mmCIF file of C-alpha atoms and ligand atoms in Angstrom:
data_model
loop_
_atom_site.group_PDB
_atom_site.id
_atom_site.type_symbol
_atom_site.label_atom_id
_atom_site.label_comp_id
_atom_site.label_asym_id
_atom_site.label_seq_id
_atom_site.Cartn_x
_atom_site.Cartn_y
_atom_site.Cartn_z
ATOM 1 C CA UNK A 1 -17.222 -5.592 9.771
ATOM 2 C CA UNK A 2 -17.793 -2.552 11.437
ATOM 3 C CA UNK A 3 -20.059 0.600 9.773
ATOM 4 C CA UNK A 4 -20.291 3.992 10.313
ATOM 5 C CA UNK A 5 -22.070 6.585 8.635
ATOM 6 C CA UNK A 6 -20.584 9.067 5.979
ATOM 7 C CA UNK A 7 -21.367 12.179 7.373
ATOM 8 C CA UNK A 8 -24.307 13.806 6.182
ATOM 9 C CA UNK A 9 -24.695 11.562 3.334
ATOM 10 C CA UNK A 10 -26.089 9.306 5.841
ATOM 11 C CA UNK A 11 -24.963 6.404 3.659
ATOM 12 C CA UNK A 12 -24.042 2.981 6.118
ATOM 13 C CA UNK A 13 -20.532 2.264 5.326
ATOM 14 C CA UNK A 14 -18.156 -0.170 6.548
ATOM 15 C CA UNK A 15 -14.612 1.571 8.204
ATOM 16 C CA UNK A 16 -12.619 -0.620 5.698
ATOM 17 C CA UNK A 17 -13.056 0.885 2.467
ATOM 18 C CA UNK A 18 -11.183 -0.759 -0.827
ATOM 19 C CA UNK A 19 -9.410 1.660 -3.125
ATOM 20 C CA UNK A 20 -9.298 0.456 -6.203
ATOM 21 C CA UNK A 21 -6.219 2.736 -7.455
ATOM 22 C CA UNK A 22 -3.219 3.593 -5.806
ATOM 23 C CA UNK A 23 0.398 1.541 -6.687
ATOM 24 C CA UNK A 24 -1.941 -1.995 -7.045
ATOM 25 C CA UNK A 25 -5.134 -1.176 -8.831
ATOM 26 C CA UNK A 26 -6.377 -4.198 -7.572
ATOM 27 C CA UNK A 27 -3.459 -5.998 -8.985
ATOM 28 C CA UNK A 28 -3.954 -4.833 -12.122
ATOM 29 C CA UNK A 29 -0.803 -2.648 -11.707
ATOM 30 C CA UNK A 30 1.599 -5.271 -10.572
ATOM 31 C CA UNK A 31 1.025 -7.713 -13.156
ATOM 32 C CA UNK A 32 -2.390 -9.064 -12.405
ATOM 33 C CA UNK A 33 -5.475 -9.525 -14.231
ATOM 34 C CA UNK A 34 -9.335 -9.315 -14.212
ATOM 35 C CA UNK A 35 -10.164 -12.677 -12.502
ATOM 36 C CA UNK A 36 -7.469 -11.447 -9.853
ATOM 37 C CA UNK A 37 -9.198 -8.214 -9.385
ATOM 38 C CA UNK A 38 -12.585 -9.480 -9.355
ATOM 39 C CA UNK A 39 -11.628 -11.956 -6.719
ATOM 40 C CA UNK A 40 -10.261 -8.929 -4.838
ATOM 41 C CA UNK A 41 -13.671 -7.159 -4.743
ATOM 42 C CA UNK A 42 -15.395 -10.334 -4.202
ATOM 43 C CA UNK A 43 -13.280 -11.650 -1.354
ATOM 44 C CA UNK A 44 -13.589 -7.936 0.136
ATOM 45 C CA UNK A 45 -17.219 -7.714 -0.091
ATOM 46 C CA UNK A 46 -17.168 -11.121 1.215
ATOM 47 C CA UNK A 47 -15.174 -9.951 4.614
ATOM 48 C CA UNK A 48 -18.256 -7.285 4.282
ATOM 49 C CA UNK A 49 -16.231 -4.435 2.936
ATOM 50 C CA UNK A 50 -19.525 -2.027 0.914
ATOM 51 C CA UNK A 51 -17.205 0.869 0.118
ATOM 52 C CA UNK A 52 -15.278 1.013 -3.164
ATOM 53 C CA UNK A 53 -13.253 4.054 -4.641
ATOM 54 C CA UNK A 54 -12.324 4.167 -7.902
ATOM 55 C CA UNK A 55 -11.307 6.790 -10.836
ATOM 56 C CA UNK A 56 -11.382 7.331 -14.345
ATOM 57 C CA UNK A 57 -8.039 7.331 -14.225
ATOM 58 C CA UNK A 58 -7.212 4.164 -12.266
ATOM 59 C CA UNK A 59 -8.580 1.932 -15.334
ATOM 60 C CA UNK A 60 -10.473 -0.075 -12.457
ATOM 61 C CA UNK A 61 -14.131 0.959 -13.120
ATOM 62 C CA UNK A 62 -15.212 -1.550 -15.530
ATOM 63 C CA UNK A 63 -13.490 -4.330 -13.726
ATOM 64 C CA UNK A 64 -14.876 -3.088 -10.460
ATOM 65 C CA UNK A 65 -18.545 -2.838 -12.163
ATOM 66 C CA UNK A 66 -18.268 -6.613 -13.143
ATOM 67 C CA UNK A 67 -17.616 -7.563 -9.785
ATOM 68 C CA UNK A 68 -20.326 -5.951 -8.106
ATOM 69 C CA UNK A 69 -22.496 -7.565 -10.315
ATOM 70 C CA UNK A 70 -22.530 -10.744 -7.689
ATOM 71 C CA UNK A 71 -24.354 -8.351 -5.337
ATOM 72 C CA UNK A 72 -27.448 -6.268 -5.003
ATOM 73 C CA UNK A 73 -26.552 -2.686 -6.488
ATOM 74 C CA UNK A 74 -27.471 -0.813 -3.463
ATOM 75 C CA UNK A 75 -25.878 -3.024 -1.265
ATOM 76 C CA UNK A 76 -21.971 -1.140 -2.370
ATOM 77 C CA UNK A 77 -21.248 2.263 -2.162
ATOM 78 C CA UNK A 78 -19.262 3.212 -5.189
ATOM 79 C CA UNK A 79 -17.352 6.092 -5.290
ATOM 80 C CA UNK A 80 -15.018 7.403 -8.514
ATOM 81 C CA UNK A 81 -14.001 10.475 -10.196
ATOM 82 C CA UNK A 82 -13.594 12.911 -12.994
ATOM 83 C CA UNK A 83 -10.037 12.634 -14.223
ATOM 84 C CA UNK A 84 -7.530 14.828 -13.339
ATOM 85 C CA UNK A 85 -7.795 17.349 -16.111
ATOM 86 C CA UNK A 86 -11.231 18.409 -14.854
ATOM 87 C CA UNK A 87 -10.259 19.006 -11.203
ATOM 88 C CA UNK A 88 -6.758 20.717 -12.228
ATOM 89 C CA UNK A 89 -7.182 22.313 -15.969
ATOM 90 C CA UNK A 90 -10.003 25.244 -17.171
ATOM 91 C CA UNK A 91 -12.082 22.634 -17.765
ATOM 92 C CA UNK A 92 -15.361 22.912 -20.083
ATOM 93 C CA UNK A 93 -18.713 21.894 -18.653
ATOM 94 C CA UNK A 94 -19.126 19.460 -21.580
ATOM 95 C CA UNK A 95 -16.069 17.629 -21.059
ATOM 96 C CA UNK A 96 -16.772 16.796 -17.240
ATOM 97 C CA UNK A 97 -20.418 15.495 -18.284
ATOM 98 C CA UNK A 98 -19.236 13.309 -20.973
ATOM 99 C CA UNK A 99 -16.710 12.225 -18.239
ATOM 100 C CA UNK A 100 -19.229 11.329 -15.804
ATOM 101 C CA UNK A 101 -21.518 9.415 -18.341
ATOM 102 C CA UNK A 102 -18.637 7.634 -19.728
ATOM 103 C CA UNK A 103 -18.044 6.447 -15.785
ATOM 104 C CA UNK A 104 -21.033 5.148 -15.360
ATOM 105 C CA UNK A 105 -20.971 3.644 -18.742
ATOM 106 C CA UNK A 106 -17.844 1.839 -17.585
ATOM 107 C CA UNK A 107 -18.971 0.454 -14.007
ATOM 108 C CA UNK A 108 -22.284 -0.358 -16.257
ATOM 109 C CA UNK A 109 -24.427 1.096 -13.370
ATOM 110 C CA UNK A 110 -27.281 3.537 -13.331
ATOM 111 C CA UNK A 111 -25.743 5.555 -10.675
ATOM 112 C CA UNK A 112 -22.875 6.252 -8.371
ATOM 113 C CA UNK A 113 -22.976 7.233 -4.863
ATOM 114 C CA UNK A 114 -20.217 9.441 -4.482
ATOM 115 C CA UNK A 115 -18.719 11.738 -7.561
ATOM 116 C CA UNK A 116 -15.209 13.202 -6.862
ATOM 117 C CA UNK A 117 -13.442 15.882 -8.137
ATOM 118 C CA UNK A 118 -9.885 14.122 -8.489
ATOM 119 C CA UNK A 119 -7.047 15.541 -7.038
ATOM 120 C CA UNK A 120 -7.761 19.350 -7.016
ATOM 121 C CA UNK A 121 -4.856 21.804 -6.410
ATOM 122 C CA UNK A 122 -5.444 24.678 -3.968
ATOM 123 C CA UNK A 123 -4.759 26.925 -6.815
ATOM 124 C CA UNK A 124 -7.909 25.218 -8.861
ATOM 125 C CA UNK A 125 -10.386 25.015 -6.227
ATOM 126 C CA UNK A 126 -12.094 28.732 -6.778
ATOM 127 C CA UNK A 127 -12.733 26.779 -10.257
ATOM 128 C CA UNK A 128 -13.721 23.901 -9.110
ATOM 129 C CA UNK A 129 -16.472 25.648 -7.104
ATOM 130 C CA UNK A 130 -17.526 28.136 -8.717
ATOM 131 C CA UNK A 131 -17.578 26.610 -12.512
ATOM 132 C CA UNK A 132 -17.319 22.507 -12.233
ATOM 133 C CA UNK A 133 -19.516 21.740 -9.210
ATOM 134 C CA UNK A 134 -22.740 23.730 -10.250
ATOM 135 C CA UNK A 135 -22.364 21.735 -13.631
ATOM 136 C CA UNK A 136 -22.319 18.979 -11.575
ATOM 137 C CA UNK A 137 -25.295 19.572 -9.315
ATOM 138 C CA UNK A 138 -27.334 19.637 -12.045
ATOM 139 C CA UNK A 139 -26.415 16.284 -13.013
ATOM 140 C CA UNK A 140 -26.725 14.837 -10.051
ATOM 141 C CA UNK A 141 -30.093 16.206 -9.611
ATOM 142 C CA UNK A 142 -30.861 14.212 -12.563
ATOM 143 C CA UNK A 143 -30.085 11.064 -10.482
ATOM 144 C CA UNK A 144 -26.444 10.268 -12.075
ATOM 145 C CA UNK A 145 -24.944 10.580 -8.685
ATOM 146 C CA UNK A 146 -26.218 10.851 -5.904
ATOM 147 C CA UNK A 147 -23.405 12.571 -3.755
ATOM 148 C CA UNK A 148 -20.655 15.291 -5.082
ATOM 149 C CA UNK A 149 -16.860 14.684 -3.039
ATOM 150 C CA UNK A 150 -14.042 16.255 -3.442
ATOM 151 C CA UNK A 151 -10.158 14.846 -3.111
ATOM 152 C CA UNK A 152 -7.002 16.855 -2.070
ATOM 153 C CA UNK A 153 -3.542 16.018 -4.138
ATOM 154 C CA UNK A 154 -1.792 15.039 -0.858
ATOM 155 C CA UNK A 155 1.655 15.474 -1.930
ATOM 156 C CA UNK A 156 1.303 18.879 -3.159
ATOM 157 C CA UNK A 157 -0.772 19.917 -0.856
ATOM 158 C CA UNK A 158 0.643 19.653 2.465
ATOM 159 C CA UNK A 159 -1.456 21.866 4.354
ATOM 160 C CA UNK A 160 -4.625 20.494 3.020
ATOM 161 C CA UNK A 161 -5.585 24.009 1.484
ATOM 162 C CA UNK A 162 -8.132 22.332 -0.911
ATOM 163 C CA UNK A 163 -10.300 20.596 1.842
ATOM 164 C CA UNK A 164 -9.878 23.183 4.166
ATOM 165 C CA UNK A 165 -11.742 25.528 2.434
ATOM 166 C CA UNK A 166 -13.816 22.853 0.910
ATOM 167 C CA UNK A 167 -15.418 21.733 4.222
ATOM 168 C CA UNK A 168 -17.107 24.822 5.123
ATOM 169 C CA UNK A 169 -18.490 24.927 1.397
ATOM 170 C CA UNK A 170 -21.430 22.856 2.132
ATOM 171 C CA UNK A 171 -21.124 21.686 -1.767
ATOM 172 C CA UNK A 172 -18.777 18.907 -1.086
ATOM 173 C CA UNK A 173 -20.789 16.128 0.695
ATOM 174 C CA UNK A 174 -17.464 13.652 1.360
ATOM 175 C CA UNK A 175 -13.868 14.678 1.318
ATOM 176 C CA UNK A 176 -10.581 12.118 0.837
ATOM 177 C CA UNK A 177 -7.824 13.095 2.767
ATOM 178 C CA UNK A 178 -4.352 12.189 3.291
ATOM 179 C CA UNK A 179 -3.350 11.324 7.009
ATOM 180 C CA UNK A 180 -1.029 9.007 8.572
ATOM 181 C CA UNK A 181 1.415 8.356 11.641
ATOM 182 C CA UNK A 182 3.817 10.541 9.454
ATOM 183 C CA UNK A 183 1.473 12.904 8.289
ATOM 184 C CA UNK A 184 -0.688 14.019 11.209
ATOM 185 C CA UNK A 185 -1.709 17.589 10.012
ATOM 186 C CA UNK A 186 -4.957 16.956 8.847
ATOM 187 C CA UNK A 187 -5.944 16.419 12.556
ATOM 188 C CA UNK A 188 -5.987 20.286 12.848
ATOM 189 C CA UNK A 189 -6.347 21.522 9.804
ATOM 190 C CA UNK A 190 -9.288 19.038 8.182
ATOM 191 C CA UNK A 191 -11.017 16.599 10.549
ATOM 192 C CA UNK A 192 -11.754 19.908 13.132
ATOM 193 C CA UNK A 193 -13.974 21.914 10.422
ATOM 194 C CA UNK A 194 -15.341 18.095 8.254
ATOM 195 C CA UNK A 195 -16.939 17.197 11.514
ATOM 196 C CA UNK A 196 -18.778 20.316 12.197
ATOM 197 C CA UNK A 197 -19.690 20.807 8.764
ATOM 198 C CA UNK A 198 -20.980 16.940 8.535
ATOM 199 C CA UNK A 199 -18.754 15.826 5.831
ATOM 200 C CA UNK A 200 -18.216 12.341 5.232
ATOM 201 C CA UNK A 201 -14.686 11.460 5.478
ATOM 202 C CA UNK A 202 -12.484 8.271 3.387
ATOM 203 C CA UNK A 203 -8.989 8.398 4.921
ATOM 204 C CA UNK A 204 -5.879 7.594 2.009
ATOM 205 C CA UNK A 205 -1.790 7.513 2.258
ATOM 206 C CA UNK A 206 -2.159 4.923 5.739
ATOM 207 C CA UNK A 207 0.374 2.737 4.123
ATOM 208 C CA UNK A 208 2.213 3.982 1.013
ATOM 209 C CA UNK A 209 6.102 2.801 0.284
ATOM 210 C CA UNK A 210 7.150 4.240 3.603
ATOM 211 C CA UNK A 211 6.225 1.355 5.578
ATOM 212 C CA UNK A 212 5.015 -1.194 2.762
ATOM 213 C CA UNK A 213 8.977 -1.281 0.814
ATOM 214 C CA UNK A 214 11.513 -2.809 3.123
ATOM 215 C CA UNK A 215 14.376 -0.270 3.944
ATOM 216 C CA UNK A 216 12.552 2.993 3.049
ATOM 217 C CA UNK A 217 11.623 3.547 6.591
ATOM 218 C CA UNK A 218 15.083 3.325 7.770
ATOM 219 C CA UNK A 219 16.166 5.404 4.912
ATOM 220 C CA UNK A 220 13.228 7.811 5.576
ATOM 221 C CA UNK A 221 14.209 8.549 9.109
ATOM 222 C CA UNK A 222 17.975 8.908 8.297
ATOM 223 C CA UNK A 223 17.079 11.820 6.297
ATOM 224 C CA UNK A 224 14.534 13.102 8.745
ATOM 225 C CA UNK A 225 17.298 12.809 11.518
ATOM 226 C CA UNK A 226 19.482 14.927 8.704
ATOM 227 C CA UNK A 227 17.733 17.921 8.677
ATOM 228 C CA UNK A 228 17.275 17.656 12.123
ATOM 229 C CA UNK A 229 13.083 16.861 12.222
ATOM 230 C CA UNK A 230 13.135 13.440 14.262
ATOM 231 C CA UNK A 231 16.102 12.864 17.196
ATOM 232 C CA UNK A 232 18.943 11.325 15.901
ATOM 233 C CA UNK A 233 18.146 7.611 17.630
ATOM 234 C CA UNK A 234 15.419 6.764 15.480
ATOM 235 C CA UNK A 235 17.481 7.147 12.750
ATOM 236 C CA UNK A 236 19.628 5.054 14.162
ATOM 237 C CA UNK A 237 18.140 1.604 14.741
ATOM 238 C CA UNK A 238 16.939 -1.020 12.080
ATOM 239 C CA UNK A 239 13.687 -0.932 13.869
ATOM 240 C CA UNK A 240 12.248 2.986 14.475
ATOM 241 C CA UNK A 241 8.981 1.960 15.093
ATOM 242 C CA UNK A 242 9.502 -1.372 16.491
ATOM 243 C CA UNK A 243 8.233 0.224 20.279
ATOM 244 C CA UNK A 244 4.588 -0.039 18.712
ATOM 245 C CA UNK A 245 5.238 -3.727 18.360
ATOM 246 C CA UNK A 246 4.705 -5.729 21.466
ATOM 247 C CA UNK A 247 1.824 -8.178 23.552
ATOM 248 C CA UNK A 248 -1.139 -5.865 24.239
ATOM 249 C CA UNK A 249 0.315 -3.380 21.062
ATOM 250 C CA UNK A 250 0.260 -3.922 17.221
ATOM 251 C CA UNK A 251 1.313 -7.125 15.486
ATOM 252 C CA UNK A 252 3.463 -5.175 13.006
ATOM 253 C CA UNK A 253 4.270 -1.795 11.765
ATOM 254 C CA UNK A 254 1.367 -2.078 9.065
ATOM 255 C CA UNK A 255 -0.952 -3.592 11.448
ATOM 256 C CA UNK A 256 -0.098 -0.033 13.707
ATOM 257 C CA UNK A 257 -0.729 2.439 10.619
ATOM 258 C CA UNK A 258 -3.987 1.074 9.856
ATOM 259 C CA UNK A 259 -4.663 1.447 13.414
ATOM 260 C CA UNK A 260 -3.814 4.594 14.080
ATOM 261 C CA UNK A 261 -5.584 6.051 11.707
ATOM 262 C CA UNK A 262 -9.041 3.870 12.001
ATOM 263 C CA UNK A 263 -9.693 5.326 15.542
ATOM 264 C CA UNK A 264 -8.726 9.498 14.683
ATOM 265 C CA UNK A 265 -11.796 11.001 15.444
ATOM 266 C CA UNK A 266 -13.706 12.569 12.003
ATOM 267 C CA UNK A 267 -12.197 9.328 9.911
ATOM 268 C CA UNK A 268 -14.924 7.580 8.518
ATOM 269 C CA UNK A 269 -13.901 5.201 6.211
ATOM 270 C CA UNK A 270 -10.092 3.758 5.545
ATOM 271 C CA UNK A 271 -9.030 2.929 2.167
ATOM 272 C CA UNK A 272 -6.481 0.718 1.251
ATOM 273 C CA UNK A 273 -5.503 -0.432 -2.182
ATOM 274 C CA UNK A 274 -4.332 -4.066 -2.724
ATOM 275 C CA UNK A 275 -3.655 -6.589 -5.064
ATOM 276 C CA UNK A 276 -2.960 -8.963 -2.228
ATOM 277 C CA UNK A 277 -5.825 -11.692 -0.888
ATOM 278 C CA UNK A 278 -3.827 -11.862 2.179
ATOM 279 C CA UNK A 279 -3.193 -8.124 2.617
ATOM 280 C CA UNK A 280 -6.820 -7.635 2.048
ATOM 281 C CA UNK A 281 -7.491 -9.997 4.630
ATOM 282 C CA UNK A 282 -4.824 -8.715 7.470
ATOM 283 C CA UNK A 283 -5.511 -5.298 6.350
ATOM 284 C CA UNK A 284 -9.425 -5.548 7.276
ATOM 285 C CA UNK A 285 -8.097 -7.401 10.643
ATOM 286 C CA UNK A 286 -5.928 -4.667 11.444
ATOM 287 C CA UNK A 287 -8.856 -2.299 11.179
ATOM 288 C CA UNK A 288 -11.212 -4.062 13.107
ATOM 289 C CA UNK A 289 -9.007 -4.221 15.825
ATOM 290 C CA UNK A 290 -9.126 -1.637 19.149
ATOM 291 C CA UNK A 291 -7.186 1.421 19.192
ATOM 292 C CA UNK A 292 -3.052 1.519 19.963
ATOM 293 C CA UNK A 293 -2.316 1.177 23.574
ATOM 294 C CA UNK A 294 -2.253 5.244 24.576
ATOM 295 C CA UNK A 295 1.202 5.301 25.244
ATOM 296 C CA UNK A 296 1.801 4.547 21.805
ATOM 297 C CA UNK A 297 -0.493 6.884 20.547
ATOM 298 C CA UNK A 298 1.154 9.665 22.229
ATOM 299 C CA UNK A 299 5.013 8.850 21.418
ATOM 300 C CA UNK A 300 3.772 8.559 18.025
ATOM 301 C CA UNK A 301 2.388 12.477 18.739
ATOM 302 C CA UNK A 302 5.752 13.182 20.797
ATOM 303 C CA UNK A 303 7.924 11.643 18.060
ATOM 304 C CA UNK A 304 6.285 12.827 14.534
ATOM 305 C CA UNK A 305 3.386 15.228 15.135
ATOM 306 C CA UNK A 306 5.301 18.056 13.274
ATOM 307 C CA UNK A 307 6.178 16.498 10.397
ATOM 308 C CA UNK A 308 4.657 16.960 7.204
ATOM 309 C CA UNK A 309 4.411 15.685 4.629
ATOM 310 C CA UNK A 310 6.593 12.106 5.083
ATOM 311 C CA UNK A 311 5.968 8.801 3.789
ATOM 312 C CA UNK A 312 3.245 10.406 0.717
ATOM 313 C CA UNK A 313 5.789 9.270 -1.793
ATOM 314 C CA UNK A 314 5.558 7.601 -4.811
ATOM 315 C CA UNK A 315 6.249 4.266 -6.454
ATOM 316 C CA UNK A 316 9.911 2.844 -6.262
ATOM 317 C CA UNK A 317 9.272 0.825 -9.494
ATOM 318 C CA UNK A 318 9.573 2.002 -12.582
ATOM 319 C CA UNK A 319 6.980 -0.986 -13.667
ATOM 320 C CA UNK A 320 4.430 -0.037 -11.425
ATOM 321 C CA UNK A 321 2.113 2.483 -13.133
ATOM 322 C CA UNK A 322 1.330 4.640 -10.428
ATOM 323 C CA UNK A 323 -2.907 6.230 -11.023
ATOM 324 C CA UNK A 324 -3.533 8.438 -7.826
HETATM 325 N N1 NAP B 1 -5.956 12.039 -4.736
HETATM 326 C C1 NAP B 1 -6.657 10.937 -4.754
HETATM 327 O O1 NAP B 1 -7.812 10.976 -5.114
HETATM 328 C C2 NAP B 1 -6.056 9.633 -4.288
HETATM 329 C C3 NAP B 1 -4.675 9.522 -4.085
HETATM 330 C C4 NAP B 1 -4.178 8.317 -3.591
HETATM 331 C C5 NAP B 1 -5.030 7.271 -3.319
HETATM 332 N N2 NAP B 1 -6.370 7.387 -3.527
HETATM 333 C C6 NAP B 1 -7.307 6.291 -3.228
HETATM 334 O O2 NAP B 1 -6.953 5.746 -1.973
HETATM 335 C C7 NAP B 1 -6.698 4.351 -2.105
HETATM 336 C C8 NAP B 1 -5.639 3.929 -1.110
HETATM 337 O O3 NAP B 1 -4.444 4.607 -1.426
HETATM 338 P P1 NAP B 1 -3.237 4.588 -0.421
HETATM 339 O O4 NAP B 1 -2.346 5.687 -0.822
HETATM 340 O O5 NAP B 1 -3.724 4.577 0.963
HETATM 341 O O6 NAP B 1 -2.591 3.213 -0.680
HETATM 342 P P2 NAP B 1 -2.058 2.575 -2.029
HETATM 343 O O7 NAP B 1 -1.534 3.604 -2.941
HETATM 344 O O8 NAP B 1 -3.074 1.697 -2.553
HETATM 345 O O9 NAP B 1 -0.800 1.803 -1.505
HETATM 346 C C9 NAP B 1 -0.845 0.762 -0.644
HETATM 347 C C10 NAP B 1 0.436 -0.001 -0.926
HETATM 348 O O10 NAP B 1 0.749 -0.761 0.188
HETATM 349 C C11 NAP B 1 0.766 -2.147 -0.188
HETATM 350 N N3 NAP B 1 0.104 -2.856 0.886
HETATM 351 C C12 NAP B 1 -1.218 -2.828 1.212
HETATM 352 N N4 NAP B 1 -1.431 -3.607 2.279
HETATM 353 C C13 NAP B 1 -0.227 -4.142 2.637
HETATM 354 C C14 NAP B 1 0.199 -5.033 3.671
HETATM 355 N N5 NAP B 1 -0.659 -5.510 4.565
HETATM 356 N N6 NAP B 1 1.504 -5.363 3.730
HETATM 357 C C15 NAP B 1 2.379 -4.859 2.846
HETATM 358 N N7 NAP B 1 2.049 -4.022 1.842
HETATM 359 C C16 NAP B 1 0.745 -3.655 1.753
HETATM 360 C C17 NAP B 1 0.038 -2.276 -1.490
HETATM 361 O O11 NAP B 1 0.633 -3.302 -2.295
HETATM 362 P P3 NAP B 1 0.027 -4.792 -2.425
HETATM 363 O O12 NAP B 1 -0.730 -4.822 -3.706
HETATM 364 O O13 NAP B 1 1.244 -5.640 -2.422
HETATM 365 O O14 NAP B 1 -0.835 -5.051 -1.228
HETATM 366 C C18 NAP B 1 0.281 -0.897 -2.123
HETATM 367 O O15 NAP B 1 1.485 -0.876 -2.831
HETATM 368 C C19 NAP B 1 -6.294 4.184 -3.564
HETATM 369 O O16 NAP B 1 -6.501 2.878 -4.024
HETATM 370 C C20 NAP B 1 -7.251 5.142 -4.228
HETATM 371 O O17 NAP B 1 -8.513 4.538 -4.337
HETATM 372 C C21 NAP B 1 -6.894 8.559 -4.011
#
């Protein structure tokens, strides 16, 4: 594995980082259970994954707290958050605490490295800072937590409002941001100001449905070609991105989003969410591996650097119980 260090949490933490949410919740969204999802945390820690993000919301933390159980405590970095209603609604100091307490009570630990505020709209943020995190300060100076983070609601945020103002804060120790070969705007408008300010980074939305659900990156750049965003030969072929595939390039599309987004400068850690042993496994490969040839790296500029916004959809099934 390779580490890097969460901004100025200076916390060791390895580049692959497993969410424990998303479309999969470790499987427990697609049908699987707890020895499934334990094995999933096991087998990643065992490929030497040490970051884990969970929520209150995902339903994850007390099967993620079982699992670390194999392992010293302070050898993971676990990272969840206050549910949605704290980082969105007027929220009541109380409420957030009795969140908090009832996290740790689920991941049965005595503390947890990074505390998030879930998913907070631009509109909420002037709350957020000004009424939840001093709350929350206080807590952690009571050795709850031991770092505050923030998270942006990707899809609704497109301009990354939330984390751009966030970053020059200096409350919010580690931001999660949305970024991906379709979504390249937080390049500008996030990693500029997170690495001046020192603020760890954990990178979501590599992979979502776009280029994880056979035909909806076809259908994706049909649309794009449409409105008149992408040129109309992309949408064209059975294979848009099949130019990043070849000897000396990536080894699949997948393999090229995890890529390109492992070696942005001011990306710390990547997150993926799985309920696959073998997508854990080629996942962590694909981030170990060097950057994209440049060439690649630049079409991909040339061909989709103004969009916004693409490929942060979500789930196509109904049965999936979507928790992001
Ligand atoms: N606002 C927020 O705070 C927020 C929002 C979104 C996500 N997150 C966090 O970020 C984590 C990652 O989220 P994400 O949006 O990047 O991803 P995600 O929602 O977990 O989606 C990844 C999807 O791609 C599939 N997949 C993964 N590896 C694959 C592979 N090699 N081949 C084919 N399919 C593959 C997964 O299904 P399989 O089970 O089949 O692998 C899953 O459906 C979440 O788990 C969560 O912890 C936070």
């Amino acid at each position: 594995m390779h580490c890097t260090t969460l901004g100025r949490t200076g916390m060791k933490v390895s580049v692959a980082g497993l969410g424990c949410g998303g479309f999969s919740r470790l499987g427990l969204g697609t049908g699987g259970g707890e020895a499934g999802a334990i094995a999933i945390v096991r087998q990643a820690i065992e490929l030497g994954v040490n970051l884990f993000d969970t929520a209150a919301a995902y339903g994850t933390e007390e099967v993620l707290g079982k699992a670390i159980k194999s392992v010293p405590r302070d050898s993971v970095v676990i990272c969840t958050k206050a549910p949605f209603s704290w980082s969105s609604g007027r929220a009541d100091p109380v409420g957030i605490v009795a969140s908090l307490d009832g996290s740790l009570r689920q991941l049965d630990t005595d503390y947890i490295d990074v505390y998030q505020l879930h998913g907070v709209p631009p509109a909420n943020y002037a709350h957020a800072l000004e009424h939840l995190a001093p709350v929350l300060l206080r807590e952690r100076d009571k050795g709850k937590f031991r770092f505050l983070g923030i998270t942006e609601t990707a899809p609704h945020d497109l301009q990354h409002e939330t984390l751009h103002r966030a970053a020059r804060d200096g409350v919010w120790d580690v931001s999660m941001v949305g970024f991906s070969m379709m979504h390249q705007n937080a390049r500008e408008r996030v990693f500029l100001l997170t690495r001046k300010h020192g603020v760890g980074t954990l990178l979501m939305f590599a992979v979502r449905n776009i280029f994880s659900q056979p035909g909806r990156l076809t259908a994706t750049m049909r649309g794009l070609a449409a409105a008149g965003e992408i040129s109309a030969a992309l949408a064209e072929s059975d294979d848009p991105l099949g130019f990043l595939v070849h000897e000396g390039g990536a080894s699949s599309v997948i393999d090229a989003a995890y890529r390109y987004v492992r070696h942005e400068p001011g990306v710390d850690t990547v997150l993926f969410g799985t309920g696959s042993l073998a997508h854990l496994e080629t996942n962590i490969a694909s981030l170990l591996k060097p950057p994209l040839p440049e060439a690649d790296h630049r079409r991909l500029g040339e061909l989709f650097g103004r969009l916004v916004g693409v490929g942060l959809d979500a789930p196509h099934l109904s049965s999936v119980r979507a928790k992001n």
